[in-house]
Amino acid sequence: QVQLVESGGGLVQPGGSLRLSCVASGIIFSRNPMAWYRQAPGKQRELVASITSGGVSTNYADSVKGRFTISRDNAKNTVYLQMNSLKPEDTAVYYCCAGPSHRYWGQGTQVTVSS
């Protein structure tokens, strides 16, 4: 059974930082590309960042380039999303997903950016 468990969300002021973590089980983590999506109320789900299985290549949505960094630790079956210079428009539920077709999803973690 595949499980993806996100953590690290919360309330942060504009300009602040958060680091999200996602621990995977039930898959061969090192063989799977990983990604982070987000969904704000009333909006479509958006791909935020992705990373290849070996961590060599990453991609980002234009809205987060230069502020967010995706990384992974294959020894810990964990993918991270470092979020800096957060803006109110970054407020959303953030989801971790795994697999070439983003087949597996976590339950999400809420990020709220507000003063």
Short mmCIF file of C-alpha atoms in Angstrom, two decimals:
data_model
loop_
_atom_site.label_atom_id
_atom_site.label_comp_id
_atom_site.label_asym_id
_atom_site.label_seq_id
_atom_site.Cartn_x
_atom_site.Cartn_y
_atom_site.Cartn_z
CA GLN A 1 0.00 0.00 0.00
CA VAL A 2 1.44 3.32 -1.07
CA GLN A 3 1.38 6.13 1.47
CA LEU A 4 2.54 9.71 1.11
CA VAL A 5 2.43 11.75 4.30
CA GLU A 6 2.97 15.50 4.11
CA SER A 7 3.90 17.73 7.02
CA GLY A 8 5.23 21.20 7.70
CA GLY A 9 2.28 23.35 6.72
CA GLY A 10 0.93 26.12 8.87
CA LEU A 11 0.30 29.83 9.22
CA VAL A 12 3.10 32.20 8.23
CA GLN A 13 3.35 35.93 7.65
CA PRO A 14 4.07 37.34 4.18
CA GLY A 15 7.78 37.19 3.50
CA GLY A 16 8.23 34.20 5.76
CA SER A 17 9.39 30.67 5.05
CA LEU A 18 8.15 27.14 5.48
CA ARG A 19 9.57 23.76 4.61
CA LEU A 20 7.18 21.00 3.63
CA SER A 21 8.15 17.35 3.89
CA CYS A 22 6.61 14.26 2.35
CA VAL A 23 7.56 10.78 3.49
CA ALA A 24 6.77 7.94 1.12
CA SER A 25 6.24 4.26 1.82
CA GLY A 26 5.09 1.32 -0.26
CA ILE A 27 7.06 2.39 -3.33
CA ILE A 28 10.68 2.18 -4.42
CA PHE A 29 11.19 5.83 -3.71
CA SER A 30 14.50 6.23 -5.51
CA ARG A 31 12.92 5.09 -8.78
CA ASN A 32 10.03 7.52 -8.73
CA PRO A 33 9.84 11.14 -9.81
CA MET A 34 8.10 13.31 -7.23
CA ALA A 35 6.14 16.51 -7.37
CA TRP A 36 4.29 19.07 -5.30
CA TYR A 37 0.93 20.47 -6.31
CA ARG A 38 -1.26 23.03 -4.63
CA GLN A 39 -4.92 23.94 -4.72
CA ALA A 40 -6.35 27.19 -3.48
CA PRO A 41 -10.08 27.62 -2.73
CA GLY A 42 -12.04 28.03 -5.93
CA LYS A 43 -9.00 27.39 -8.13
CA GLN A 44 -7.70 24.48 -10.14
CA ARG A 45 -4.94 22.30 -8.81
CA GLU A 46 -1.55 23.67 -9.90
CA LEU A 47 1.76 21.88 -10.37
CA VAL A 48 4.24 23.75 -8.21
CA ALA A 49 7.47 21.80 -8.61
CA SER A 50 8.77 18.44 -9.74
CA ILE A 51 11.98 16.49 -9.38
CA THR A 52 13.36 13.45 -11.18
CA SER A 53 14.05 10.18 -9.42
CA GLY A 54 17.74 10.91 -8.99
CA GLY A 55 17.17 14.52 -8.08
CA VAL A 56 19.24 15.83 -10.97
CA SER A 57 16.49 17.74 -12.74
CA THR A 58 13.83 20.02 -11.29
CA ASN A 59 11.04 22.15 -12.71
CA TYR A 60 9.00 24.96 -11.22
CA ALA A 61 5.85 26.90 -11.94
CA ASP A 62 6.64 30.43 -13.02
CA SER A 63 4.80 31.75 -9.98
CA VAL A 64 7.29 30.16 -7.57
CA LYS A 65 10.59 30.28 -9.47
CA GLY A 66 13.34 31.79 -7.39
CA ARG A 67 11.35 31.39 -4.17
CA PHE A 68 10.66 27.66 -3.83
CA THR A 69 13.12 24.77 -3.96
CA ILE A 70 12.24 21.11 -4.32
CA SER A 71 14.71 18.50 -3.13
CA ARG A 72 14.77 14.88 -2.09
CA ASP A 73 16.63 12.51 0.19
CA ASN A 74 16.36 9.02 -1.26
CA ALA A 75 17.91 7.49 1.85
CA LYS A 76 15.01 8.87 3.88
CA ASN A 77 12.26 8.35 1.27
CA THR A 78 11.48 12.03 1.64
CA VAL A 79 10.85 14.93 -0.71
CA TYR A 80 10.94 18.52 0.49
CA LEU A 81 9.60 21.85 -0.64
CA GLN A 82 11.45 24.85 0.78
CA MET A 83 9.25 27.92 0.42
CA ASN A 84 10.76 31.35 0.93
CA SER A 85 9.42 34.87 0.47
CA LEU A 86 5.91 33.58 0.85
CA LYS A 87 3.03 35.64 -0.47
CA PRO A 88 -0.69 35.58 0.38
CA GLU A 89 -1.34 34.05 -3.04
CA ASP A 90 0.70 31.02 -2.00
CA THR A 91 -2.10 30.11 0.40
CA ALA A 92 -3.37 26.66 -0.58
CA VAL A 93 -3.44 23.01 0.32
CA TYR A 94 -0.15 21.51 -0.82
CA TYR A 95 -0.06 17.93 -2.05
CA CYS A 96 2.83 15.57 -2.58
CA CYS A 97 2.60 13.06 -5.41
CA ALA A 98 4.72 10.24 -6.76
CA GLY A 99 5.20 8.30 -9.94
CA PRO A 100 5.71 9.03 -13.64
CA SER A 101 2.03 9.89 -14.08
CA HIS A 102 1.67 11.39 -10.61
CA ARG A 103 -0.28 8.30 -9.74
CA TYR A 104 -0.01 8.45 -5.96
CA TRP A 105 -1.12 11.37 -3.79
CA GLY A 106 -0.84 12.43 -0.19
CA GLN A 107 -3.64 13.89 1.90
CA GLY A 108 -2.33 17.45 1.68
CA THR A 109 -1.11 20.04 4.15
CA GLN A 110 -2.54 23.52 4.55
CA VAL A 111 -0.32 26.54 4.02
CA THR A 112 -1.76 29.92 4.95
CA VAL A 113 0.14 33.13 4.31
CA SER A 114 -1.45 36.01 6.14
CA SER A 115 -0.60 38.89 8.44
#
